[in-house]
C-alpha cells in the first residue's frame, strides 16, 4: 500500500515523541480502511497485503516502548497504592528505600519518598527483621504479612505497631507496604462508650491515648495535666468499662472495631468522593480493590466500570446518592487500578462475576441490582448470569451491545472505530496502538487524548470540557492504564465480539439507558439489542445526551433506576 512507509515512520516516531500519536492513529485508520476494502474476504484483512512487514514493525516499536518504560507513571502508581490506605503507610522496595508515602505517614513519621527506612525510629531488632523480610519480598505472595515491629513517632511521641506486608507489584519492581497496624480510634465507638458506659469526653480522650500506646507521662504532657491526674483518669476509664487493665481495654476496642460494619469501607470521606476502599484477597493469591460511594446506610447497587472510566462521581451525583440513600459498590476489575491480573482475555467476564460474588459475600449483601457503565455492560450481564437471583436487575448506562454485524463499527466516531477495527481484525497489532496511547497520557497528553475521543461528538465534547467532569475523566484514564495496556486489551477482545449468548444466559429484567447522540453505540443498535432480549428489556433514550450521559445527567440515570428497581 502507498501509505505503508509513512505508517512505519509514524510507528517509530510515536515511540520518540508520544504527541505524534494522533498522526499515527490517523494514518493507521486510512491503512485499515484500505486493507478491509481491498480484502478478497469480506470483513477480513488480506494477510498477503504487506501485513507481516507492518506487524514486524509494530512489534519492534512496542518492544522499544516497553524498554523505555512508563515515564513518571511508576511513581504515580506507587502513590495510588498508599493514598488508598486509611492509615499511615509507606511503600518500601527491596533495598529499603521509601518509594511512596501517604500524607498521614509523612505527618506521623516525618518521612518523604527517597528516604530509607533508616530514618524511622525503629528498634535495632525491628529494623533487622524488616531488612530480612525485604530481601525476600520478590518470592512472597501479595498481601502476606512479613513482620511487625514498633516505631516511635517524632510528631506525637506515640509508638504504634507497624506491619510489613507484600504489596501488589508495579511493573517488575517488588514492593512492600509498611503501615500502622495499631487499632485506629473510631469516633463512632467513642460515642457508644459515652452513651452506654457514661465516659466523659475527657475519659474518651484518655482511652484514645491508651489505644495509641501513649504512656501516662506523655499523655500528661500532651494534655497539660499532671501524671497523677492522668493515672486517676485511666483508672476511672477502666472502672466504668468493668475492665482490669489497659490490655483488656485494647482487646475490647479491637473487638468493637471488628464488629463495626465494614470499618474499612466507612472511613471519612476524601475529596475524591469515594467513601472508602477495601482490598480483598481472592483465591488466596490475588488482590481485588473495591471502592464504595454513597451513605453507609444506603441501598447497595453494584457499579461496574468500563474501559476508560473509573468510579469517580460528580458533586451532583454525590448529592443524589446521599438524598436517595444509594450506595454504589464498585469492584475494580482485574488489571485496572490496584486490582491484580487474573489471566487471559477468554473467560474474563465470567471470572469477574465470581469476584463480584465474593464482594457481595464480604459486605453481607444478599441481593442488589447491577449497573454496567459503558464497556462494563458485558461484565454486568456476566454477573447477572452467574449470580442469578442475587442480582435483581441489570441496568446498562451508555452500555455496549453485542457486535452482531461489523456494520456497527461504521456508526462509531473515528478514534473508537480504528481501535475497534484493530481489536477485531488485527488483534496482534493492538498492543502497540494501546501502548503508544499510554505513552501520550504519561507525557501529559490527556487533553489531546480526550479531544480525539470526543471532538466528533459535540455534546460529549462539551461535557468532557466541563472542569469537574474533565478531572473525573482524566482520573479514569490514569485508573485504566495504572498497570499498562493489558486491561484495555482484554476489554477490547470482548467488546468487539458478539456476546449475545452471555446476555441470553441472564434472566433478570434489563434497563438500557442511552443517549441518542452516543458516538460509539448507535441508538438503533440499542433498540435492536432490546428487541432480541424480548419482554424483559426496556430501553430509555435521553434525547439530549451522548456517551457521557452518567456524568452529564445523573438524575436521569437514578430516576430510571428507582422506577424499575
Coordinates of C-alpha atoms in Angstrom, one line a residue:
X1 CA 0.0 0.0 0.0
X2 CA 1.2 3.5 -0.8
X3 CA 0.9 4.8 2.7
X4 CA 2.9 1.9 4.3
X5 CA 6.3 3.7 4.5
X6 CA 4.6 6.7 6.2
X7 CA 2.8 4.4 8.6
X8 CA 6.1 2.7 9.6
X9 CA 7.8 6.1 10.1
X10 CA 5.0 7.2 12.4
X11 CA 5.1 3.9 14.3
X12 CA 8.7 4.7 15.3
X13 CA 8.1 8.4 15.6
X14 CA 5.5 7.8 18.3
X15 CA 8.0 5.9 20.4
X16 CA 10.2 9.0 20.5
X17 CA 7.5 11.7 20.6
X18 CA 4.3 10.5 22.1
X19 CA 2.5 13.6 20.8
X20 CA 2.7 12.1 17.3
X21 CA 0.1 9.5 18.4
X22 CA -2.8 11.3 16.7
X23 CA -0.8 11.3 13.4
X24 CA -0.1 7.6 13.9
X25 CA -3.8 6.8 14.5
X26 CA -5.0 8.8 11.5
X27 CA -2.5 7.1 9.2
X28 CA -3.4 3.7 10.7
X29 CA -7.1 4.3 10.2
X30 CA -6.5 5.0 6.5
X31 CA -4.4 1.9 6.2
X32 CA -7.0 -0.3 7.9
X33 CA -9.9 1.1 5.8
X34 CA -7.9 0.3 2.6
X35 CA -6.9 -3.2 3.8
X36 CA -10.5 -4.0 4.7
X37 CA -12.0 -2.7 1.4
X38 CA -9.4 -4.5 -0.8
X39 CA -9.5 -7.8 1.0
X40 CA -10.9 -10.7 -1.1
X41 CA -12.7 -12.0 2.0
X42 CA -15.5 -9.8 3.5
X43 CA -14.7 -8.3 6.9
X44 CA -11.1 -9.6 7.0
X45 CA -7.7 -8.2 6.2
X46 CA -5.7 -9.8 3.4
X47 CA -2.7 -11.5 5.1
X48 CA -0.7 -11.0 1.9
X49 CA -1.2 -7.3 1.7
X50 CA 2.1 -6.4 3.5
X51 CA 0.7 -7.2 6.9
X52 CA 3.6 -9.3 8.0
X53 CA 6.0 -6.4 7.5
X54 CA 3.7 -4.0 9.4
X55 CA 3.3 -6.5 12.2
X56 CA 7.1 -6.8 12.5
X57 CA 7.5 -3.0 12.8
X58 CA 4.6 -2.7 15.3
X59 CA 6.1 -5.4 17.5
X60 CA 9.5 -3.8 17.3
X61 CA 8.1 -0.4 18.3
X62 CA 6.1 -2.0 21.1
X63 CA 9.3 -3.5 22.4
X64 CA 11.1 -0.1 22.3
X65 CA 8.3 1.5 24.3
X66 CA 8.4 -1.3 26.9
X67 CA 12.2 -0.9 27.3
X68 CA 11.7 2.8 27.7
X69 CA 9.2 2.2 30.5
X70 CA 6.4 4.2 31.8
X71 CA 7.9 7.7 32.2
X72 CA 6.7 9.1 35.5
X73 CA 3.9 6.6 35.9
X74 CA 5.5 4.1 38.2
X75 CA 5.7 6.8 40.9
X76 CA 2.0 7.7 40.2
X77 CA 1.0 4.0 40.6
X78 CA 3.0 3.6 43.8
X79 CA 1.4 6.8 45.2
X80 CA -2.1 5.4 44.3
X81 CA -1.3 2.3 46.4
X82 CA -0.6 4.2 49.6
X83 CA -3.1 7.0 49.0
X84 CA -5.9 4.4 49.2
X85 CA -4.8 3.4 52.7
X86 CA -6.8 4.9 55.6
X87 CA -3.8 4.6 58.0
X88 CA -0.3 6.0 57.8
X89 CA 1.5 3.9 55.2
X90 CA 4.7 3.9 53.1
X91 CA 5.8 1.7 50.2
X92 CA 9.4 0.3 50.5
X93 CA 11.4 -1.5 47.9
X94 CA 13.7 -4.4 48.4
X95 CA 16.7 -2.1 49.2
X96 CA 14.8 -0.4 52.0
X97 CA 14.1 2.8 50.1
X98 CA 10.8 4.5 50.6
X99 CA 9.2 4.9 47.1
X100 CA 5.9 6.4 48.2
X101 CA 4.3 7.7 51.4
X102 CA 0.8 8.9 52.1
X103 CA 0.1 12.2 53.9
X104 CA -0.6 10.5 57.2
X105 CA 2.8 8.8 57.2
X106 CA 4.6 12.0 56.3
X107 CA 2.9 13.8 59.2
X108 CA 3.4 11.0 61.7
X109 CA 6.9 9.8 60.9
X110 CA 8.4 12.8 59.0
X111 CA 9.5 10.7 56.1
X112 CA 9.5 11.5 52.4
X113 CA 9.9 9.4 49.2
X114 CA 13.5 8.8 48.6
X115 CA 14.4 8.3 52.3
X116 CA 15.4 4.9 53.5
X117 CA 13.8 3.0 56.4
X118 CA 16.8 4.0 58.5
X119 CA 15.2 7.4 59.1
X120 CA 12.4 5.7 61.0
X121 CA 12.9 5.4 64.8
X122 CA 12.9 1.6 64.9
X123 CA 14.4 -0.7 67.4
X124 CA 17.6 -2.4 66.1
X125 CA 15.9 -5.8 66.1
X126 CA 12.8 -4.4 64.3
X127 CA 15.0 -2.8 61.7
X128 CA 16.9 -6.0 61.2
X129 CA 13.7 -8.0 60.8
X130 CA 12.3 -5.6 58.2
X131 CA 15.5 -5.8 56.2
X132 CA 15.4 -9.6 56.2
X133 CA 11.8 -9.5 55.1
X134 CA 12.5 -7.1 52.3
X135 CA 15.3 -9.3 51.0
X136 CA 12.7 -12.0 50.1
X137 CA 9.7 -9.9 49.0
X138 CA 10.0 -11.0 45.4
X139 CA 9.2 -14.6 46.5
X140 CA 6.2 -13.6 48.7
X141 CA 2.5 -13.5 47.7
X142 CA 0.7 -10.2 47.6
X143 CA -1.0 -9.5 50.9
X144 CA 1.2 -11.8 53.0
X145 CA 2.2 -10.4 56.4
X146 CA 6.1 -10.4 56.6
X147 CA 6.9 -8.9 60.0
X148 CA 5.8 -6.4 62.7
X149 CA 7.6 -4.0 65.0
X150 CA 7.1 -0.8 66.9
X151 CA 8.2 2.6 65.7
X152 CA 8.5 5.9 67.5
X153 CA 6.6 8.9 66.0
X154 CA 8.7 12.1 66.4
X155 CA 5.4 14.0 65.7
X156 CA 3.5 13.0 68.8
X157 CA 5.6 10.5 70.8
X158 CA 3.4 7.6 70.1
X159 CA 4.9 4.1 69.5
X160 CA 2.4 2.4 67.1
X161 CA 2.9 -1.1 65.8
X162 CA 3.7 -1.2 62.1
X163 CA 3.2 -4.2 59.9
X164 CA 5.1 -5.1 56.7
X165 CA 3.1 -6.9 54.0
X166 CA 3.9 -7.7 50.4
X167 CA 2.2 -5.2 48.1
X168 CA 0.9 -5.8 44.6
X169 CA 3.7 -5.5 42.1
X170 CA 4.0 -2.4 39.9
X171 CA 5.9 -3.5 36.8
X172 CA 9.0 -5.5 37.7
X173 CA 9.7 -3.7 41.0
X174 CA 8.6 -5.7 44.0
X175 CA 7.5 -3.5 46.9
X176 CA 6.2 -4.0 50.5
X177 CA 3.6 -1.9 52.4
X178 CA 4.7 -0.7 55.9
X179 CA 1.6 0.6 57.6
X180 CA 0.4 1.3 61.1
X181 CA -1.3 -1.8 62.4
X182 CA -2.5 -0.4 65.8
X183 CA -6.2 0.0 66.3
X184 CA -7.5 3.2 64.8
X185 CA -9.7 5.1 67.2
X186 CA -13.3 5.4 65.9
X187 CA -15.5 8.4 66.9
X188 CA -18.5 6.1 66.5
X189 CA -17.2 3.8 69.2
X190 CA -16.2 6.8 71.3
X191 CA -19.9 8.0 71.1
X192 CA -21.1 4.5 72.1
X193 CA -18.8 4.4 75.1
X194 CA -20.1 7.8 76.2
X195 CA -23.7 6.8 75.7
X196 CA -23.6 3.3 77.2
X197 CA -20.9 3.5 79.9
X198 CA -21.1 7.2 80.8
X199 CA -17.5 8.1 79.8
X200 CA -16.9 11.8 79.8
X201 CA -15.2 13.4 76.7
X202 CA -12.0 13.7 78.7
X203 CA -12.1 10.0 79.6
X204 CA -12.7 9.2 75.9
X205 CA -9.5 11.1 75.1
X206 CA -7.7 9.2 77.7
X207 CA -9.0 5.9 76.2
X208 CA -7.9 7.1 72.8
X209 CA -4.4 7.8 74.2
X210 CA -4.2 4.3 75.7
X211 CA -5.2 2.8 72.3
X212 CA -2.5 4.9 70.6
X213 CA 0.2 3.5 73.0
X214 CA 0.9 6.7 74.9
X215 CA 2.4 6.1 78.3
X216 CA 1.0 8.2 81.2
X217 CA 3.8 10.8 81.2
X218 CA 3.3 11.5 77.5
X219 CA -0.5 11.7 77.9
X220 CA 0.0 14.1 80.8
X221 CA 2.4 16.3 78.8
X222 CA 0.0 16.3 75.8
X223 CA -3.0 17.3 77.9
X224 CA -1.2 19.8 80.2
X225 CA -2.1 17.8 83.3
X226 CA 0.0 16.1 86.0
X227 CA 0.9 12.4 85.5
X228 CA -1.0 11.6 88.7
X229 CA -4.2 13.2 87.3
X230 CA -3.9 11.2 84.1
X231 CA -3.3 7.9 86.1
X232 CA -6.5 8.7 88.0
X233 CA -8.4 9.2 84.8
X234 CA -7.1 6.0 83.4
X235 CA -8.4 4.1 86.5
X236 CA -11.8 5.8 86.0
X237 CA -12.0 4.7 82.4
X238 CA -11.2 1.0 83.3
X239 CA -13.7 1.1 86.3
X240 CA -16.6 2.4 84.2
X241 CA -15.9 -0.2 81.5
X242 CA -15.5 -3.0 84.0
X243 CA -12.0 -3.8 82.8
X244 CA -9.0 -4.8 84.9
X245 CA -6.1 -3.3 82.9
X246 CA -5.1 -1.5 79.7
X247 CA -4.6 -4.7 77.7
X248 CA -8.3 -5.6 78.2
X249 CA -9.2 -2.1 77.0
X250 CA -7.2 -2.6 73.8
X251 CA -8.9 -6.0 73.3
X252 CA -12.3 -4.5 73.9
X253 CA -11.8 -1.7 71.4
X254 CA -10.3 -4.1 68.8
X255 CA -13.3 -6.4 69.2
X256 CA -15.7 -3.5 68.8
X257 CA -13.9 -2.3 65.7
X258 CA -14.0 -5.7 64.2
X259 CA -17.8 -6.0 64.8
X260 CA -18.5 -2.5 63.4
X261 CA -19.9 -2.6 59.9
X262 CA -17.0 -2.8 57.5
X263 CA -14.9 -0.2 59.1
X264 CA -12.5 0.0 56.2
X265 CA -15.4 1.0 54.0
X266 CA -16.8 3.6 56.4
X267 CA -13.8 5.9 56.9
X268 CA -14.0 9.6 56.4
X269 CA -15.0 11.0 53.0
X270 CA -12.0 12.2 51.0
X271 CA -12.2 14.8 48.3
X272 CA -12.4 12.2 45.5
X273 CA -15.9 11.4 46.6
X274 CA -15.0 7.8 47.5
X275 CA -16.2 6.9 51.0
X276 CA -13.9 4.0 51.5
X277 CA -11.8 1.3 50.0
X278 CA -11.4 -2.4 50.8
X279 CA -8.9 -4.8 49.3
X280 CA -10.0 -8.5 49.2
X281 CA -7.7 -11.5 48.8
X282 CA -9.3 -13.6 46.1
X283 CA -8.3 -17.3 45.9
X284 CA -5.6 -16.7 48.5
X285 CA -3.2 -15.1 45.9
X286 CA -4.9 -12.2 44.1
X287 CA -5.9 -8.7 45.4
X288 CA -9.2 -7.1 44.3
X289 CA -9.8 -3.5 45.1
X290 CA -13.3 -2.3 46.0
X291 CA -14.4 1.4 46.2
X292 CA -17.7 2.4 48.0
X293 CA -19.5 5.7 47.2
X294 CA -22.6 6.8 49.0
X295 CA -24.0 6.8 52.5
X296 CA -23.2 3.9 54.8
X297 CA -26.9 3.1 55.3
X298 CA -27.6 3.4 51.6
X299 CA -29.3 0.7 49.4
X300 CA -26.5 -1.2 47.7
X301 CA -26.0 -1.1 43.9
X302 CA -23.1 -2.9 42.2
X303 CA -21.4 -0.5 39.8
X304 CA -19.2 -2.0 37.1
X305 CA -16.8 0.5 35.4
X306 CA -15.9 0.4 31.7
X307 CA -12.6 0.7 29.7
X308 CA -11.6 4.3 30.2
X309 CA -13.8 5.3 33.1
X310 CA -13.1 4.7 36.8
X311 CA -15.6 5.2 39.5
X312 CA -15.3 9.0 40.0
X313 CA -18.6 10.8 40.5
X314 CA -19.6 14.5 40.3
X315 CA -20.8 16.6 43.3
X316 CA -24.3 16.3 41.8
X317 CA -24.1 12.5 41.7
X318 CA -22.8 12.5 45.3
X319 CA -25.8 14.7 46.4
X320 CA -28.2 12.3 44.6
X321 CA -26.7 9.3 46.3
X322 CA -27.0 10.9 49.7
X323 CA -30.6 12.1 49.2
X324 CA -31.8 8.8 47.8
X325 CA -29.8 6.6 50.2
X326 CA -28.0 4.7 47.4
X327 CA -24.6 3.2 48.0
X328 CA -22.5 2.2 44.9
X329 CA -20.3 -0.8 45.4
X330 CA -17.6 -0.5 42.8
X331 CA -15.3 -3.6 42.4
X332 CA -12.2 -2.8 40.4
X333 CA -11.8 -5.3 37.6
X334 CA -8.5 -7.2 37.2
X335 CA -5.7 -5.2 35.6
X336 CA -7.4 -1.9 36.4
X337 CA -6.3 0.4 39.2
X338 CA -4.9 -1.7 42.0
X339 CA -6.6 -5.0 41.2
X340 CA -4.3 -7.8 40.3
X341 CA -4.4 -9.6 37.0
X342 CA -6.4 -12.9 36.8
X343 CA -5.5 -14.4 33.5
X344 CA -6.1 -14.2 29.7
X345 CA -8.9 -12.5 27.9
X346 CA -11.1 -15.6 27.2
X347 CA -13.4 -16.1 30.1
X348 CA -12.6 -12.8 31.8
X349 CA -16.3 -11.6 32.3
X350 CA -17.2 -14.9 34.0
X351 CA -14.2 -14.9 36.2
X352 CA -15.0 -11.3 37.3
X353 CA -18.6 -12.5 38.0
X354 CA -17.1 -14.8 40.7
X355 CA -15.2 -11.8 42.1
X356 CA -18.4 -9.8 42.3
X357 CA -20.0 -12.7 44.3
X358 CA -17.0 -12.6 46.7
X359 CA -17.5 -8.8 47.1
X360 CA -21.2 -9.2 47.9
X361 CA -20.4 -12.0 50.4
X362 CA -17.7 -9.9 52.0
X363 CA -20.1 -7.0 52.5
X364 CA -23.1 -9.2 53.6
X365 CA -25.3 -8.1 50.6
X366 CA -27.9 -10.7 49.8
X367 CA -29.1 -9.1 46.6
X368 CA -29.0 -5.9 44.6
X369 CA -29.1 -4.5 41.1
X370 CA -26.1 -4.1 38.9
X371 CA -25.2 -1.1 36.8
X372 CA -22.9 -1.7 33.8
X373 CA -21.3 1.6 32.7
X374 CA -20.1 1.7 29.1
X375 CA -17.9 -1.4 28.4
X376 CA -18.9 -2.6 31.9
X377 CA -22.1 -3.8 30.4
X378 CA -20.6 -7.2 29.3
X379 CA -19.5 -7.8 32.9
X380 CA -22.8 -6.7 34.3
X381 CA -24.6 -9.4 32.2
X382 CA -22.0 -12.0 33.2
X383 CA -22.6 -11.2 36.8
X384 CA -26.4 -11.5 36.3
X385 CA -26.0 -14.8 34.6
X386 CA -23.7 -16.3 37.2
X387 CA -25.3 -14.9 40.4
X388 CA -29.0 -15.4 39.3
X389 CA -31.5 -14.1 41.9
X390 CA -28.8 -12.3 43.9
X391 CA -28.9 -9.7 41.0
X392 CA -32.4 -8.1 40.9
X393 CA -32.0 -6.0 37.8
X394 CA -29.4 -5.2 35.1
X395 CA -29.1 -1.5 34.2
X396 CA -26.8 -0.5 31.3
X397 CA -25.8 3.1 31.2
X398 CA -24.3 4.1 27.9
X399 CA -23.5 0.4 27.7
X400 CA -22.0 -1.5 24.9
X401 CA -24.1 -4.1 23.0
X402 CA -23.1 -7.3 21.2
X403 CA -21.5 -6.7 17.8
X404 CA -23.7 -8.8 15.6
X405 CA -22.7 -7.1 12.4
X406 CA -19.4 -5.2 11.7
X407 CA -21.6 -2.5 10.1
X408 CA -22.0 -1.4 13.7
X409 CA -18.4 -0.2 13.6
X410 CA -19.3 2.4 10.9
X411 CA -21.5 4.2 13.5
X412 CA -18.5 4.8 15.8
X413 CA -16.6 8.1 15.9
X414 CA -13.2 7.8 14.1
X415 CA -11.0 7.2 17.1
X416 CA -13.2 4.5 18.6
X417 CA -13.7 2.9 15.2
X418 CA -10.0 2.5 14.5
X419 CA -9.4 0.9 17.9
X420 CA -12.4 -1.4 17.4
X421 CA -11.2 -2.4 13.9
X422 CA -7.8 -3.2 15.2
X423 CA -9.1 -5.3 18.0
X424 CA -11.4 -7.2 15.7
X425 CA -9.3 -7.6 12.5
X426 CA -5.7 -7.1 13.6
X427 CA -5.6 -8.0 17.3
X428 CA -1.8 -8.8 17.2
X429 CA -1.2 -5.1 16.4
X430 CA -3.4 -3.8 19.2
X431 CA -0.7 -3.7 21.9
X432 CA 1.4 -1.1 20.1
X433 CA -1.7 1.1 19.5
X434 CA -2.6 0.9 23.2
X435 CA 0.9 1.3 24.4
X436 CA 1.5 4.4 22.3
X437 CA -1.7 5.9 23.7
X438 CA -0.4 5.2 27.2
X439 CA 2.8 7.0 26.3
X440 CA 0.8 10.0 25.2
X441 CA -1.2 10.1 28.5
X442 CA 2.0 9.6 30.5
X443 CA 3.6 12.6 28.8
X444 CA 0.7 14.8 29.8
X445 CA -1.4 14.4 26.7
X446 CA -4.7 14.0 28.4
X447 CA -6.3 16.9 26.6
X448 CA -5.2 15.6 23.2
X449 CA -6.4 12.1 24.1
X450 CA -9.8 13.5 25.2
X451 CA -10.1 15.7 22.1
X452 CA -9.5 12.7 19.8
X453 CA -12.2 10.7 21.6
X454 CA -14.9 13.3 21.6
X455 CA -14.2 16.0 19.1
X456 CA -16.5 14.3 16.6
X457 CA -19.3 14.3 19.2
X458 CA -20.1 17.9 20.1
X459 CA -22.4 17.1 23.0
X460 CA -19.9 14.8 24.7
X461 CA -17.0 17.2 23.9
X462 CA -18.9 19.9 25.7
X463 CA -19.5 17.7 28.7
X464 CA -15.9 16.5 28.7
X465 CA -14.6 20.1 28.9
X466 CA -16.5 20.9 32.0
X467 CA -13.8 21.3 34.6
X468 CA -15.2 18.9 37.1
X469 CA -16.1 16.2 34.5
X470 CA -12.8 16.7 32.8
X471 CA -10.9 15.9 36.1
X472 CA -13.1 12.8 36.6
X473 CA -12.4 11.6 33.1
X474 CA -8.6 12.2 33.4
X475 CA -8.6 10.3 36.6
X476 CA -10.4 7.5 34.8
X477 CA -7.7 7.3 32.1
X478 CA -5.0 7.0 34.8
X479 CA -7.1 4.4 36.6
X480 CA -7.4 2.3 33.4
X481 CA -3.7 2.4 32.5
X482 CA -2.2 2.1 36.0
X483 CA -0.9 -1.3 35.2
X484 CA -0.3 -0.8 31.5
X485 CA -2.2 -1.7 28.4
X486 CA -3.4 -5.2 29.4
X487 CA -6.7 -4.1 30.9
X488 CA -7.8 -2.3 27.7
X489 CA -6.5 -5.1 25.5
X490 CA -8.6 -7.7 27.4
X491 CA -11.7 -5.5 27.3
X492 CA -11.2 -4.8 23.6
X493 CA -11.2 -8.5 22.9
X494 CA -14.7 -8.8 24.3
X495 CA -16.4 -5.5 23.2
X496 CA -15.9 -6.1 19.5
X497 CA -17.4 -9.6 19.6
X498 CA -21.0 -10.9 19.6
X499 CA -21.6 -11.7 23.2
X500 CA -25.4 -12.3 22.8
X501 CA -25.1 -15.8 24.4
X502 CA -23.8 -14.1 27.6
X503 CA -26.7 -11.7 27.7
X504 CA -29.1 -14.6 27.0
X505 CA -27.8 -16.6 29.9
X506 CA -29.2 -14.0 32.3
X507 CA -32.9 -13.9 33.3
X508 CA -33.3 -10.6 35.1
X509 CA -35.2 -7.6 33.7
X510 CA -32.9 -5.2 31.8
X511 CA -33.0 -1.4 31.6
X512 CA -30.9 0.1 28.8
X513 CA -30.3 3.9 29.4
X514 CA -28.7 5.5 26.4
X515 CA -28.0 8.9 24.9
X516 CA -29.4 9.5 21.5
X517 CA -26.2 11.1 20.4
X518 CA -23.8 8.4 21.6
X519 CA -20.8 8.4 19.2
X520 CA -19.8 4.8 19.9
X521 CA -23.0 2.7 20.2
X522 CA -25.8 3.9 17.9
X523 CA -29.3 4.2 19.3
X524 CA -30.7 1.8 16.7
X525 CA -28.3 -1.0 17.8
X526 CA -29.5 -0.5 21.4
X527 CA -33.1 -0.8 20.2
X528 CA -32.2 -4.0 18.3
X529 CA -30.5 -5.4 21.3
X530 CA -33.6 -4.7 23.5
X531 CA -35.7 -6.4 20.8
X532 CA -33.5 -9.5 21.0
X533 CA -33.8 -9.6 24.8
X534 CA -37.6 -9.6 24.5
X535 CA -40.2 -8.5 27.0
X536 CA -37.7 -8.4 29.9
X537 CA -35.8 -5.4 28.4
X538 CA -36.7 -1.8 28.3
X539 CA -34.7 0.9 26.6
X540 CA -34.9 4.6 27.6
X541 CA -33.4 7.3 25.4
X542 CA -32.0 10.6 26.5
X543 CA -32.8 13.0 23.7
X544 CA -30.0 15.5 24.5
X545 CA -27.0 13.4 25.7
X546 CA -24.4 11.1 24.3
X547 CA -21.9 8.6 25.8
X548 CA -21.2 10.7 28.8
X549 CA -24.8 10.5 30.0
X550 CA -23.8 9.3 33.5
X551 CA -21.8 12.4 34.1
X552 CA -24.0 14.9 32.3
X553 CA -27.4 14.0 33.8
X554 CA -27.1 11.6 36.7
X555 CA -30.6 12.4 37.9
X556 CA -31.9 10.8 34.6
X557 CA -30.0 7.6 35.5
X558 CA -31.1 7.3 39.1
X559 CA -34.7 8.4 38.3
X560 CA -34.9 5.4 35.9
X561 CA -33.1 3.1 38.3
X562 CA -35.5 3.8 41.2
X563 CA -38.5 3.5 38.8
X564 CA -37.7 -0.1 38.0
X565 CA -35.8 -1.5 41.0

